[in-house]
Coordinates of C-alpha atoms in Angstrom, one line a residue:
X30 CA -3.8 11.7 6.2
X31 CA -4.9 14.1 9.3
X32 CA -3.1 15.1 11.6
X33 CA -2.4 13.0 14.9
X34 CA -2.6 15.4 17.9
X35 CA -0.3 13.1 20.3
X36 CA 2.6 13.2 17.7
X37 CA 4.7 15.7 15.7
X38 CA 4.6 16.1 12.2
X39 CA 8.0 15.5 11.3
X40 CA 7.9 12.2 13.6
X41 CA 5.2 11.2 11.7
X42 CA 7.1 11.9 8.2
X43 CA 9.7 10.2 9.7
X44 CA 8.0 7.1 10.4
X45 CA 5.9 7.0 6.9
X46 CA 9.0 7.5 5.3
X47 CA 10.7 4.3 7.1
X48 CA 6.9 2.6 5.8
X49 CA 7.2 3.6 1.8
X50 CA 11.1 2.4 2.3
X51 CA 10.7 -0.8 4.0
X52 CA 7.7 -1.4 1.3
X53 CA 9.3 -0.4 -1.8
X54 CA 12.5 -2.3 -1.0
X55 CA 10.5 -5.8 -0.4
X56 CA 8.1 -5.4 -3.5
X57 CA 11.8 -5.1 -5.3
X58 CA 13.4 -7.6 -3.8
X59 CA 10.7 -10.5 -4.1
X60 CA 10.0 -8.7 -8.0
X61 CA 13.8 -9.7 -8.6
X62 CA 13.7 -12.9 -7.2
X63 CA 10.4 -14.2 -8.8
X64 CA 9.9 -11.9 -11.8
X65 CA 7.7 -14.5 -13.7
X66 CA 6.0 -15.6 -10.0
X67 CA 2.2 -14.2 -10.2
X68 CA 2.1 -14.1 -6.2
X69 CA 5.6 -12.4 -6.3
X70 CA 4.4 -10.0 -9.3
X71 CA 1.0 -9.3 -6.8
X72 CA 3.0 -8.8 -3.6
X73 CA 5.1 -6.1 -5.6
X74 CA 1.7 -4.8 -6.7
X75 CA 0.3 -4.3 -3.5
X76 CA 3.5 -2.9 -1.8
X77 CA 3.6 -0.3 -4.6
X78 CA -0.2 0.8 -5.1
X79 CA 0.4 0.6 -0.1
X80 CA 3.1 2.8 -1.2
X81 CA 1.3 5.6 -3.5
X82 CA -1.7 5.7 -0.4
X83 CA 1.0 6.6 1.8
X84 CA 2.4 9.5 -0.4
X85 CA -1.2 10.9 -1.2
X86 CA -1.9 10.8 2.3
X87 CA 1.5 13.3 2.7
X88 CA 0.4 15.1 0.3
X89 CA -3.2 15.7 2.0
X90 CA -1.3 16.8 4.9
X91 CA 0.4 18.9 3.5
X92 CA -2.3 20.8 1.7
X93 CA -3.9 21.1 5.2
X94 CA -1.1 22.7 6.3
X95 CA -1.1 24.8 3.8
X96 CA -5.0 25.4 4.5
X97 CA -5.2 24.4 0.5
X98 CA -8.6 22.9 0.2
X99 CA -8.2 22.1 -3.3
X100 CA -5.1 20.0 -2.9
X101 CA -5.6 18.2 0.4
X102 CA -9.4 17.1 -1.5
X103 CA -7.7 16.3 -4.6
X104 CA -4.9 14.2 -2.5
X105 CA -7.7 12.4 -0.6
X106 CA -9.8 11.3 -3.4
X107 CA -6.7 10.3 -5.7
X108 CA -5.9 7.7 -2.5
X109 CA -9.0 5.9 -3.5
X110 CA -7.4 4.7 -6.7
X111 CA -5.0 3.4 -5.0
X112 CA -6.6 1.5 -1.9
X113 CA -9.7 0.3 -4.3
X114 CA -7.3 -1.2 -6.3
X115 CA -5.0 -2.1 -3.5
X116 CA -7.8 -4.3 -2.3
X117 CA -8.3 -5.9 -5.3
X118 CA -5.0 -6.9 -5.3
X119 CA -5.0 -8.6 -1.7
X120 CA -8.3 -10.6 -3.1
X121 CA -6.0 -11.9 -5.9
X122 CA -2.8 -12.5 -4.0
X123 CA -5.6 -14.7 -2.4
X124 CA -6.6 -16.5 -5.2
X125 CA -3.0 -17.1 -6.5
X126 CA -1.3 -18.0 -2.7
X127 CA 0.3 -20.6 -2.9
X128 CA -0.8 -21.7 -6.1
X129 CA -3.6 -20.6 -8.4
X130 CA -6.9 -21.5 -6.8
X131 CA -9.1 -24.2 -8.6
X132 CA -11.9 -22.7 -8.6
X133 CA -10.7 -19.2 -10.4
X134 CA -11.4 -17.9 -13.8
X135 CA -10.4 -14.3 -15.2
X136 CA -13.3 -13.0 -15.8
X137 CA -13.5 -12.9 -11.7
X138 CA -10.5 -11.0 -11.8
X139 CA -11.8 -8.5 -14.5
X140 CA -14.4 -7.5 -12.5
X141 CA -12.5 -6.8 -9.5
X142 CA -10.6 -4.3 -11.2
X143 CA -13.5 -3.1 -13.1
X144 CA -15.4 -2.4 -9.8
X145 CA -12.7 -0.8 -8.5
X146 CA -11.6 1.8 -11.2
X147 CA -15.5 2.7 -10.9
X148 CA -14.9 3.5 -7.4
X149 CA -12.3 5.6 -8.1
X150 CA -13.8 7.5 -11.0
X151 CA -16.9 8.0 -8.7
X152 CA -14.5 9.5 -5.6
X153 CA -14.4 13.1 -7.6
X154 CA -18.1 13.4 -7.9
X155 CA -20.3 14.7 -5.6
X156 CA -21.8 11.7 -4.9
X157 CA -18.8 11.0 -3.4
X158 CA -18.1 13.8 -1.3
X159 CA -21.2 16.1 -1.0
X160 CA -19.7 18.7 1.0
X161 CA -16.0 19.9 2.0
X162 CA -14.4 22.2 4.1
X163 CA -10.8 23.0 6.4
X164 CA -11.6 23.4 9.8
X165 CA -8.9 23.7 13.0
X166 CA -6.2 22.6 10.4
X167 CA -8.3 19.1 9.4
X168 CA -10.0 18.1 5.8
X169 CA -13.9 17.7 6.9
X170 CA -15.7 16.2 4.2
X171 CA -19.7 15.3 4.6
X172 CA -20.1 11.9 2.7
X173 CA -22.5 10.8 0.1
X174 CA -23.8 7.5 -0.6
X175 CA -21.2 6.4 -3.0
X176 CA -18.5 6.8 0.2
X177 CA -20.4 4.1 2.1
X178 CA -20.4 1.8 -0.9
X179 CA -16.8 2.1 -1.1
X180 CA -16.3 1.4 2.2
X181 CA -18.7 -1.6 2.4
X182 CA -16.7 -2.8 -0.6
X183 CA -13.2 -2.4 0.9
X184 CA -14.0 -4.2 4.3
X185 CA -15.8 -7.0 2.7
X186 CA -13.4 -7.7 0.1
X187 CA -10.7 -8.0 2.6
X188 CA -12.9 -10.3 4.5
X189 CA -13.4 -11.9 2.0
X190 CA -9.5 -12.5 0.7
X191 CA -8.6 -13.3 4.4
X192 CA -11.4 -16.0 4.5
X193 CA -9.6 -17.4 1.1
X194 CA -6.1 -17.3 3.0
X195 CA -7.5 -19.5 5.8
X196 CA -9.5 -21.6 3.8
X197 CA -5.9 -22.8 1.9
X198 CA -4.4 -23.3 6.1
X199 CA -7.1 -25.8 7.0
X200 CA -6.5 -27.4 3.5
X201 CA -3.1 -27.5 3.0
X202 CA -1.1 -31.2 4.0
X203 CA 2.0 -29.2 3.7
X204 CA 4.0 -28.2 6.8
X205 CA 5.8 -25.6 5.2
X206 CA 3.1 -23.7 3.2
X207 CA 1.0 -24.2 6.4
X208 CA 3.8 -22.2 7.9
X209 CA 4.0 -19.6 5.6
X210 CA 0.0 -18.7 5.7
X211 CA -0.1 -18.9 9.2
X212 CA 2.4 -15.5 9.1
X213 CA 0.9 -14.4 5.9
X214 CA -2.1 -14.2 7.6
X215 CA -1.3 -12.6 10.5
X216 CA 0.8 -10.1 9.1
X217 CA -1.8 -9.0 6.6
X218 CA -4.7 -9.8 8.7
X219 CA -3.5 -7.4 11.0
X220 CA -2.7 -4.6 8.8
X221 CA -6.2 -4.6 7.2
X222 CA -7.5 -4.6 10.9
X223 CA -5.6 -1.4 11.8
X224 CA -6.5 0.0 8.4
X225 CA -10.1 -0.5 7.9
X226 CA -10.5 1.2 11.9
X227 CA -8.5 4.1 11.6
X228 CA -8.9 4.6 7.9
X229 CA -12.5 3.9 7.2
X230 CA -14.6 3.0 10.2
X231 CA -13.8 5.9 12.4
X232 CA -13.6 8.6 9.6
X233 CA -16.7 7.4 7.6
X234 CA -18.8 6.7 10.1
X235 CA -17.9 8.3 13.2
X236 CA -16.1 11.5 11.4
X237 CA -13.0 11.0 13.4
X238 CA -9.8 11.6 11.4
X239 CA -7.4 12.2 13.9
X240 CA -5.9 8.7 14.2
X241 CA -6.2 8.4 10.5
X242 CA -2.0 8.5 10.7
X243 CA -2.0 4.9 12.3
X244 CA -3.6 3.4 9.1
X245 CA -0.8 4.3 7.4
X246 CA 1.9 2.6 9.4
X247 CA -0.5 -1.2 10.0
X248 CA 1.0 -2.0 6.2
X249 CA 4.8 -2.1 8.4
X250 CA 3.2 -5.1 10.5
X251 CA 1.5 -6.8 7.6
X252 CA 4.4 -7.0 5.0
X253 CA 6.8 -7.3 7.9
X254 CA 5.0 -11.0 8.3
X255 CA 5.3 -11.1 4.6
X256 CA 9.0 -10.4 4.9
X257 CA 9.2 -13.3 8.1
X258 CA 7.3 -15.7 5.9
X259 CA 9.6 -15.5 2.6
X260 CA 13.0 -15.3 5.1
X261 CA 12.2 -18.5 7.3
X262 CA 10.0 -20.4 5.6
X263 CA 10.6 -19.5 1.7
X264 CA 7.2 -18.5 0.7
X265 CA 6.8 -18.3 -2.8
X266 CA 10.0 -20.2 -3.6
X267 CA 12.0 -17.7 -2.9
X268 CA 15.6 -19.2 -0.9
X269 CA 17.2 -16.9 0.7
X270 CA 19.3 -15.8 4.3
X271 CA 18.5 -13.1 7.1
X272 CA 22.3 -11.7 6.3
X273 CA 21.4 -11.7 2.6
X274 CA 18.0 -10.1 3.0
X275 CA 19.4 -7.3 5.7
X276 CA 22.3 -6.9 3.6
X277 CA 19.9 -6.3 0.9
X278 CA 17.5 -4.0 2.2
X279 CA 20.6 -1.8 3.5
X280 CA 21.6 -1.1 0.5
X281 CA 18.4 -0.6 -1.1
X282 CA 17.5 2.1 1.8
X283 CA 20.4 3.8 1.5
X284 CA 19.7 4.4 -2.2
X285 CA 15.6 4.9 -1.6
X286 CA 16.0 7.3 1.4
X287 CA 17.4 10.2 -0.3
X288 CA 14.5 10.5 -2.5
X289 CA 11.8 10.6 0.7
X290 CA 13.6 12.6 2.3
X291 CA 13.7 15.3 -0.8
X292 CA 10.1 15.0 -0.5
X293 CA 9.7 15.9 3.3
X294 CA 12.3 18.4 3.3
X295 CA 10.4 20.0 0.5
X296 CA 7.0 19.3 1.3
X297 CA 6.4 23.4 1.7
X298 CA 7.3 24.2 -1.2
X299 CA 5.7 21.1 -3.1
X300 CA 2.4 22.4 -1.2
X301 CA 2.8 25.6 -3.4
X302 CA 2.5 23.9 -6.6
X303 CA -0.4 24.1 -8.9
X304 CA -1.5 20.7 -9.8
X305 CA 0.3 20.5 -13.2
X306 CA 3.7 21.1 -11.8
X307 CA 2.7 18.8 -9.0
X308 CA 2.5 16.4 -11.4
X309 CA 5.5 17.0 -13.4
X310 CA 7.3 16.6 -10.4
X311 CA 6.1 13.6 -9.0
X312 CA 6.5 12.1 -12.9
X313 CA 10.0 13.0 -12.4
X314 CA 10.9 10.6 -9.3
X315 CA 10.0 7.9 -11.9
X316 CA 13.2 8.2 -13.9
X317 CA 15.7 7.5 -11.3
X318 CA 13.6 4.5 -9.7
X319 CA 13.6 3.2 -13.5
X320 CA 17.1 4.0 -13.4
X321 CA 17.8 1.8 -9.6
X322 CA 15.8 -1.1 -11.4
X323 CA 17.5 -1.2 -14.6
X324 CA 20.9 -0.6 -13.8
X325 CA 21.5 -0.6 -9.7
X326 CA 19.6 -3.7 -8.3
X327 CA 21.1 -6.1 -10.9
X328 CA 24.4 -4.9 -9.3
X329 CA 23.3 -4.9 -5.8
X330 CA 22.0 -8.5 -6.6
X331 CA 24.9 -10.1 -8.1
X332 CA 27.0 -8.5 -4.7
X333 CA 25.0 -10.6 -2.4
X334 CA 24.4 -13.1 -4.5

């Protein structure tokens, strides 16, 4: 992420924060629902890979703060293993919403994922980045060749997934599944709008990176359609009730919250770290999110059940 001259830092924590949250809790709360549900198990996928962009993109920020080139580079290029795959994912959710597509055979899932775990091995070489410096507070990288593949990859995949999506509204007979790709679409449409300006056309090819923030917060639009679509309309099969769902996500925030917000507080000192302990730190948060799912939501389930 770089920073956003028209708006604090701490606002924009603030807000990213209220992003991961509202992202982590619905990827967990259509997981529980559906656990054997491909599309559910995808949307959790894509909410969780949104969620580890957002986080690298902190991180980035705060190694510009820091004026530490090494981490706000090594932040930035591990955010391409996330959104390559990312995309991959929406082009499967695709294929899989509502129902598996006729049409589909693995190996065309393979080689999604193949091509983009290629991407992100490529993004730490210098064909990648060619050049990289901290200027005025902001990562300036000079891009190579690879860069521009990515790139071309990321928008026409998501093209490419939303064409899918649309495809199954003009085909579909059924009211309700009409319905629930009409928000779907929207939502997600939108948020790969937002994202593929402010976090790929403008930085790549016009080498602006101060609204890069706003990429980060389009994924709050996208799933919140997700979110209306499941609520009103029960995609995916999921029943449920807005009192349920609020009720729900409540809970879950009040439990999720604490852990972002150890992260902000401490972003200075996490900006000192060497990248071992970085790590060791990060691998840390894992135990008491395995922890909530194992042993908390069942019981926050069964409450509003």
């Amino acid at each position: 992420m770089q920073t956003i001259s028209i708006m604090p830092l701490r606002y924009q924590g603030a807000l990213q924060t209220v992003v991961v949250v509202t992202l982590i809790s619905l990827g967990l709360f259509v997981l529980v629902k559906r656990p054997r549900h491909r599309p559910a198990q995808l949307l959790t996928l894509m909410c969780l890979l949104t969620t580890g962009w957002i986080l690298l993109d902190i991180g980035t920020t705060m190694g510009e703060q820091a004026e530490n080139l090494r981490q706000a580079l090594v932040c930035r290029n591990t955010s391409k293993l996330f959104t390559s795959h990312l995309i991959a994912t929406f082009v499967c959710f695709a294929w899989f919403f509502p129902a598996r597509h006729p049409s589909l055979r693995w190996w065309k899932v393979v080689l999604m994922f193949a091509v983009s775990l290629t991407f992100s091995a490529l993004a730490f070489t210098s064909w990648d980045a060619r050049s990289t410096e901290l200027s005025g507070g902001h990562l300036r990288i000079e891009y190579g060749w690879i860069h521009y593949t990515y790139s071309g990859y990321v928008i026409l995949s998501g093209l490419y997934a939303v064409a899918i999506l649309l495809q199954r509204l003009c085909s579909s007979e059924s009211k309700t599944i009409r319905l629930q790709l009409k928000y779907i679409i929207i939502g997600l449409g939108i948020t790969f709008v937002l994202a593929i300006i402010f976090s790929v056309f403008l930085p790549t090819f016009f080498h602006s990176c101060d609204y890069f923030f706003v990429g980060t917060l389009a994924p709050l639009t996208g799933f919140g359609g997700m979110a209306y679509a499941i609520i009103r309309h029960r995609a995916m099969g999921i029943r449920t009730a807005i009192r349920y769902t609020l009720s729900w996500l409540l809970v879950t925030s009040l439990i999720l919250i604490p852990i972002y917000l150890l992260i902000f507080l401490t972003r200075s000192w996490l900006s000192q770290l060497g990248h071992l302990h970085l790590s060791l730190a990060v691998t840390t948060l894992f135990f008491p999110l395995f922890f909530y799912v194992r042993r908390v939501q069942p019981l926050i389930d069964r409450l509003f059940h």
